[in-house]
Amino acid sequence: MFWRFVFFLTWQLAGGALGWWRAGPWGAALGAAVAAWAWFVWDLSRGARVLRWLRTGDLATAPSMRGMWGEAADRARRLLRQSEAKEQDSHSRLQEILAALQATPNGVVLLDSEGHIEWCNQIAASQFGIDAQRDVMQSIGNLVRDPDFSAYYAAHDFSHDVVLQGRDSKPSRPVRISVHLHPYGHGRKLLLSRDVTALEQADAMRRDFVANVSHEIRTPLTVLIGFIETLQTLPLSPQERARYLGMMSQQASRMQSVVQDLLTLSRLEGSPLPGMTEWTPVVALMQRCEDEARGLSALLTQSQARPHVLEFPPAEQLRVLGEIAGVPTELQSALSNLISNALRYTPAGGTITVAWERAHDGAVRFSVRDTGPGIAPEHIPRLTERFYRVDRSRSRETGGTGLGLAIVKHVLQRHGASLDITSELGKGSTFSVTFPANRLR
């Protein structure tokens, strides 16, 4: 400001001196006045340049000058640069937050105080059928028309969530979406959604599993208690006592089998996956399966006129297959289970054919084909469920626990193998296991 005053005074002195030189005292006064007005116009033009630049705010066109107006322009330029830097930083942070919300496995919808959509991620768009670009500022109530959601939104009680049917839900494949609203700011709401289909299915399976276990153990336990009361209260002959004790032993063995299979399932689900370091010759594995199968067949058909016809591949063919990687006890349990199932459900005199075949891609296919009664198509997808039986009475008669194929499925999944079941009523069934090529050498 001091130099500005000095500069103004210098202009007046120069104008006054020029006027004195040309016209004396009156000329000096006139020259000082003209110089003052000339300085004022010049300074006003400099201020107008700065004002025009401030109106545009474009840093590239900032005026370069000295003096007070130059300092004002420089300070304004620095403030604008700081403001732009803060704006860019805020924008970057906002984009990072939106990217994080976009990457979350749950649906996220931001609603304003009127319930209009301000932003949503792709998960929410997929779950509710929303277009993330087109439906911005549309009312959430117009897009999500589920009556349960409408009642939930209107009640303004957001202390809990509400479970809705997903837009892609089908009778054969239900989809369930949990929606929870969280108020924030001035009337705004954060809508969080997540797919709870698997959780509800797991909860239903858990309930079914507990009910099935209770039923499977309660039935033989009731029989045992009845036999024990009979032995305690009635005078029985030695033959009757022996018969009751035999039936009690049978029921106890059944409960023991259920418990052992449950423990096996628990161990399979909790143990680490088998590696590729333990190798077992295929011929040795199949020899143990064949020995068990012939022993079981002899037991099942001991009172029948004709035994089962068992067909196993020759040892020379199995030696060509080499070795298989995995836990030997688990592999033998799974393969033997498929063979024993075929034996239990095939009448005496029927044929059980076991085969090993190498596919073109190097994979190996193990199959068990029987000539039993076959399985109806509607039962095949559920055969590996725990305690699922096509014929409950026949399964119990043959000593089945309803857990055998569930164990087989877990063992095969742990070894990267797949199970395929084909059957035709009255013509028998074929259970096939395909091992990947890297499991054999």
mmCIF file of C-alpha atoms in Angstrom, residues 125-321:
data_model
loop_
_atom_site.group_PDB
_atom_site.id
_atom_site.type_symbol
_atom_site.label_atom_id
_atom_site.label_comp_id
_atom_site.label_asym_id
_atom_site.label_seq_id
_atom_site.Cartn_x
_atom_site.Cartn_y
_atom_site.Cartn_z
ATOM 1 C CA ALA A 125 -28.794 -53.473 -9.126
ATOM 2 C CA SER A 126 -28.735 -57.191 -9.877
ATOM 3 C CA GLN A 127 -30.697 -58.173 -6.775
ATOM 4 C CA PHE A 128 -33.478 -55.618 -7.275
ATOM 5 C CA GLY A 129 -33.439 -55.269 -11.069
ATOM 6 C CA ILE A 130 -32.284 -51.635 -10.870
ATOM 7 C CA ASP A 131 -30.397 -49.800 -13.614
ATOM 8 C CA ALA A 132 -27.604 -47.961 -11.793
ATOM 9 C CA GLN A 133 -27.611 -45.111 -14.355
ATOM 10 C CA ARG A 134 -31.215 -44.890 -15.499
ATOM 11 C CA ASP A 135 -32.896 -45.221 -12.107
ATOM 12 C CA VAL A 136 -30.926 -42.545 -10.249
ATOM 13 C CA MET A 137 -33.338 -40.307 -8.273
ATOM 14 C CA GLN A 138 -36.176 -42.797 -8.755
ATOM 15 C CA SER A 139 -38.205 -43.742 -5.672
ATOM 16 C CA ILE A 140 -37.124 -47.051 -4.152
ATOM 17 C CA GLY A 141 -40.770 -47.848 -3.436
ATOM 18 C CA ASN A 142 -41.576 -47.699 -7.162
ATOM 19 C CA LEU A 143 -38.776 -50.118 -8.040
ATOM 20 C CA VAL A 144 -39.014 -52.622 -5.162
ATOM 21 C CA ARG A 145 -42.690 -53.532 -5.055
ATOM 22 C CA ASP A 146 -42.530 -56.437 -2.634
ATOM 23 C CA PRO A 147 -45.385 -55.997 -0.072
ATOM 24 C CA ASP A 148 -43.093 -57.004 2.783
ATOM 25 C CA PHE A 149 -40.595 -54.279 1.832
ATOM 26 C CA SER A 150 -43.361 -51.675 1.442
ATOM 27 C CA ALA A 151 -44.662 -52.480 4.928
ATOM 28 C CA TYR A 152 -41.127 -52.446 6.339
ATOM 29 C CA TYR A 153 -40.327 -49.069 4.764
ATOM 30 C CA ALA A 154 -43.628 -47.514 5.854
ATOM 31 C CA ALA A 155 -43.291 -48.699 9.467
ATOM 32 C CA HIS A 156 -40.026 -46.739 9.975
ATOM 33 C CA ASP A 157 -38.831 -49.449 12.358
ATOM 34 C CA PHE A 158 -35.393 -50.276 10.996
ATOM 35 C CA SER A 159 -34.064 -52.108 14.048
ATOM 36 C CA HIS A 160 -34.312 -55.397 12.156
ATOM 37 C CA ASP A 161 -34.064 -56.645 8.585
ATOM 38 C CA VAL A 162 -36.711 -58.058 6.277
ATOM 39 C CA VAL A 163 -36.247 -61.091 4.015
ATOM 40 C CA LEU A 164 -37.651 -60.799 0.498
ATOM 41 C CA GLN A 165 -37.974 -63.146 -2.419
ATOM 42 C CA GLY A 166 -35.278 -62.469 -5.028
ATOM 43 C CA ARG A 167 -36.303 -61.305 -8.487
ATOM 44 C CA ASP A 168 -34.606 -64.384 -10.034
ATOM 45 C CA SER A 169 -36.310 -66.777 -7.628
ATOM 46 C CA LYS A 170 -37.861 -69.913 -9.136
ATOM 47 C CA PRO A 171 -39.698 -72.824 -7.530
ATOM 48 C CA SER A 172 -36.791 -75.105 -8.415
ATOM 49 C CA ARG A 173 -34.183 -72.565 -7.267
ATOM 50 C CA PRO A 174 -35.488 -70.153 -4.633
ATOM 51 C CA VAL A 175 -33.574 -66.936 -3.949
ATOM 52 C CA ARG A 176 -33.933 -65.052 -0.655
ATOM 53 C CA ILE A 177 -32.614 -61.510 -0.082
ATOM 54 C CA SER A 178 -32.181 -59.889 3.346
ATOM 55 C CA VAL A 179 -32.743 -56.098 3.319
ATOM 56 C CA HIS A 180 -31.821 -53.753 6.182
ATOM 57 C CA LEU A 181 -32.245 -49.958 6.218
ATOM 58 C CA HIS A 182 -29.899 -47.765 8.308
ATOM 59 C CA PRO A 183 -30.855 -44.066 8.773
ATOM 60 C CA TYR A 184 -28.011 -41.518 8.655
ATOM 61 C CA GLY A 185 -27.506 -37.788 8.098
ATOM 62 C CA HIS A 186 -30.584 -35.606 7.675
ATOM 63 C CA GLY A 187 -33.236 -38.173 6.817
ATOM 64 C CA ARG A 188 -31.052 -40.170 4.456
ATOM 65 C CA LYS A 189 -30.965 -43.973 4.543
ATOM 66 C CA LEU A 190 -28.421 -46.638 3.702
ATOM 67 C CA LEU A 191 -29.971 -49.821 2.291
ATOM 68 C CA LEU A 192 -27.892 -52.987 2.690
ATOM 69 C CA SER A 193 -28.942 -56.237 1.030
ATOM 70 C CA ARG A 194 -27.391 -59.699 0.974
ATOM 71 C CA ASP A 195 -28.248 -63.071 -0.476
ATOM 72 C CA VAL A 196 -29.252 -65.371 2.405
ATOM 73 C CA THR A 197 -30.406 -68.260 0.232
ATOM 74 C CA ALA A 198 -27.477 -70.456 1.225
ATOM 75 C CA LEU A 199 -27.921 -69.576 4.910
ATOM 76 C CA GLU A 200 -31.610 -70.445 4.873
ATOM 77 C CA GLN A 201 -30.925 -73.657 2.982
ATOM 78 C CA ALA A 202 -28.168 -74.564 5.435
ATOM 79 C CA ASP A 203 -30.491 -73.833 8.353
ATOM 80 C CA ALA A 204 -33.204 -76.001 6.793
ATOM 81 C CA MET A 205 -30.675 -78.765 6.176
ATOM 82 C CA ARG A 206 -29.494 -78.499 9.778
ATOM 83 C CA ARG A 207 -33.056 -78.841 11.059
ATOM 84 C CA ASP A 208 -33.685 -81.790 8.756
ATOM 85 C CA PHE A 209 -30.405 -83.353 9.777
ATOM 86 C CA VAL A 210 -31.150 -83.074 13.504
ATOM 87 C CA ALA A 211 -34.643 -84.453 12.944
ATOM 88 C CA ASN A 212 -33.299 -87.350 10.879
ATOM 89 C CA VAL A 213 -30.560 -88.200 13.380
ATOM 90 C CA SER A 214 -33.079 -88.112 16.212
ATOM 91 C CA HIS A 215 -35.411 -90.374 14.257
ATOM 92 C CA GLU A 216 -32.679 -92.815 13.208
ATOM 93 C CA ILE A 217 -31.435 -93.240 16.792
ATOM 94 C CA ARG A 218 -34.776 -92.961 18.566
ATOM 95 C CA THR A 219 -36.343 -95.855 16.617
ATOM 96 C CA PRO A 220 -33.813 -98.567 17.580
ATOM 97 C CA LEU A 221 -33.518 -97.080 21.062
ATOM 98 C CA THR A 222 -37.292 -97.470 21.538
ATOM 99 C CA VAL A 223 -37.044 -101.076 20.384
ATOM 100 C CA LEU A 224 -34.180 -101.743 22.791
ATOM 101 C CA ILE A 225 -36.078 -100.248 25.718
ATOM 102 C CA GLY A 226 -39.111 -102.379 24.844
ATOM 103 C CA PHE A 227 -37.029 -105.564 24.721
ATOM 104 C CA ILE A 228 -35.309 -104.710 27.988
ATOM 105 C CA GLU A 229 -38.671 -104.176 29.716
ATOM 106 C CA THR A 230 -39.856 -107.490 28.286
ATOM 107 C CA LEU A 231 -36.797 -109.302 29.622
ATOM 108 C CA GLN A 232 -37.216 -107.649 33.023
ATOM 109 C CA THR A 233 -40.922 -108.297 33.498
ATOM 110 C CA LEU A 234 -41.819 -111.527 31.680
ATOM 111 C CA PRO A 235 -40.656 -115.063 32.342
ATOM 112 C CA LEU A 236 -39.152 -116.192 29.024
ATOM 113 C CA SER A 237 -37.853 -119.487 27.802
ATOM 114 C CA PRO A 238 -34.191 -119.734 26.796
ATOM 115 C CA GLN A 239 -35.172 -119.714 23.106
ATOM 116 C CA GLU A 240 -37.272 -116.552 23.476
ATOM 117 C CA ARG A 241 -34.591 -114.847 25.527
ATOM 118 C CA ALA A 242 -31.982 -115.676 22.877
ATOM 119 C CA ARG A 243 -34.258 -114.328 20.127
ATOM 120 C CA TYR A 244 -34.882 -111.069 21.986
ATOM 121 C CA LEU A 245 -31.184 -110.636 22.743
ATOM 122 C CA GLY A 246 -30.400 -111.192 19.072
ATOM 123 C CA MET A 247 -32.850 -108.480 18.011
ATOM 124 C CA MET A 248 -31.446 -106.158 20.695
ATOM 125 C CA SER A 249 -27.954 -106.749 19.333
ATOM 126 C CA GLN A 250 -29.190 -105.967 15.848
ATOM 127 C CA GLN A 251 -30.712 -102.635 16.947
ATOM 128 C CA ALA A 252 -27.593 -101.750 18.948
ATOM 129 C CA SER A 253 -25.447 -102.469 15.891
ATOM 130 C CA ARG A 254 -27.706 -100.225 13.832
ATOM 131 C CA MET A 255 -27.257 -97.324 16.258
ATOM 132 C CA GLN A 256 -23.518 -97.943 16.304
ATOM 133 C CA SER A 257 -23.421 -97.834 12.493
ATOM 134 C CA VAL A 258 -25.283 -94.503 12.445
ATOM 135 C CA VAL A 259 -22.886 -92.999 15.009
ATOM 136 C CA GLN A 260 -19.826 -94.289 13.150
ATOM 137 C CA ASP A 261 -21.064 -92.870 9.838
ATOM 138 C CA LEU A 262 -21.801 -89.516 11.483
ATOM 139 C CA LEU A 263 -18.287 -89.440 12.929
ATOM 140 C CA THR A 264 -16.867 -90.317 9.513
ATOM 141 C CA LEU A 265 -18.764 -87.436 7.904
ATOM 142 C CA SER A 266 -17.583 -85.048 10.616
ATOM 143 C CA ARG A 267 -13.978 -86.162 10.157
ATOM 144 C CA LEU A 268 -14.175 -85.741 6.368
ATOM 145 C CA GLU A 269 -15.621 -82.241 6.642
ATOM 146 C CA GLY A 270 -13.050 -81.114 9.209
ATOM 147 C CA SER A 271 -9.839 -82.653 7.830
ATOM 148 C CA PRO A 272 -7.520 -81.008 5.258
ATOM 149 C CA LEU A 273 -7.791 -81.978 1.613
ATOM 150 C CA PRO A 274 -5.680 -84.979 0.561
ATOM 151 C CA GLY A 275 -2.453 -84.143 -1.227
ATOM 152 C CA MET A 276 -0.615 -85.799 -4.096
ATOM 153 C CA THR A 277 2.082 -87.493 -2.032
ATOM 154 C CA GLU A 278 0.368 -90.747 -1.048
ATOM 155 C CA TRP A 279 -0.011 -93.243 -3.915
ATOM 156 C CA THR A 280 -1.842 -96.586 -3.865
ATOM 157 C CA PRO A 281 -1.730 -99.258 -6.609
ATOM 158 C CA VAL A 282 -5.137 -99.539 -8.260
ATOM 159 C CA VAL A 283 -4.829 -103.331 -8.359
ATOM 160 C CA ALA A 284 -4.320 -103.509 -4.585
ATOM 161 C CA LEU A 285 -7.229 -101.125 -3.936
ATOM 162 C CA MET A 286 -9.568 -103.159 -6.123
ATOM 163 C CA GLN A 287 -8.411 -106.456 -4.603
ATOM 164 C CA ARG A 288 -9.512 -105.287 -1.160
ATOM 165 C CA CYS A 289 -12.848 -104.082 -2.604
ATOM 166 C CA GLU A 290 -13.368 -107.441 -4.317
ATOM 167 C CA ASP A 291 -12.617 -109.419 -1.149
ATOM 168 C CA GLU A 292 -15.127 -107.341 0.828
ATOM 169 C CA ALA A 293 -17.741 -107.649 -1.931
ATOM 170 C CA ARG A 294 -17.488 -111.447 -2.171
ATOM 171 C CA GLY A 295 -17.712 -111.763 1.615
ATOM 172 C CA LEU A 296 -20.802 -109.523 1.766
ATOM 173 C CA SER A 297 -22.425 -111.352 -1.156
ATOM 174 C CA ALA A 298 -21.929 -114.702 0.563
ATOM 175 C CA LEU A 299 -23.524 -113.302 3.718
ATOM 176 C CA LEU A 300 -26.509 -111.801 1.893
ATOM 177 C CA THR A 301 -27.239 -114.891 -0.225
ATOM 178 C CA GLN A 302 -26.417 -117.609 2.297
ATOM 179 C CA SER A 303 -30.063 -118.681 2.412
ATOM 180 C CA GLN A 304 -30.682 -118.196 -1.303
ATOM 181 C CA ALA A 305 -30.487 -120.789 -4.044
ATOM 182 C CA ARG A 306 -28.238 -118.681 -6.291
ATOM 183 C CA PRO A 307 -25.456 -116.238 -5.294
ATOM 184 C CA HIS A 308 -24.673 -112.928 -6.948
ATOM 185 C CA VAL A 309 -22.645 -112.911 -10.126
ATOM 186 C CA LEU A 310 -19.664 -110.611 -9.471
ATOM 187 C CA GLU A 311 -17.573 -109.404 -12.415
ATOM 188 C CA PHE A 312 -14.340 -107.533 -11.626
ATOM 189 C CA PRO A 313 -11.681 -106.405 -14.126
ATOM 190 C CA PRO A 314 -8.651 -108.730 -14.330
ATOM 191 C CA ALA A 315 -5.519 -107.831 -12.401
ATOM 192 C CA GLU A 316 -3.503 -107.349 -15.622
ATOM 193 C CA GLN A 317 -5.875 -104.607 -16.753
ATOM 194 C CA LEU A 318 -5.701 -102.874 -13.357
ATOM 195 C CA ARG A 319 -1.883 -102.970 -13.267
ATOM 196 C CA VAL A 320 -1.825 -100.924 -16.468
ATOM 197 C CA LEU A 321 -3.674 -98.118 -14.640
#
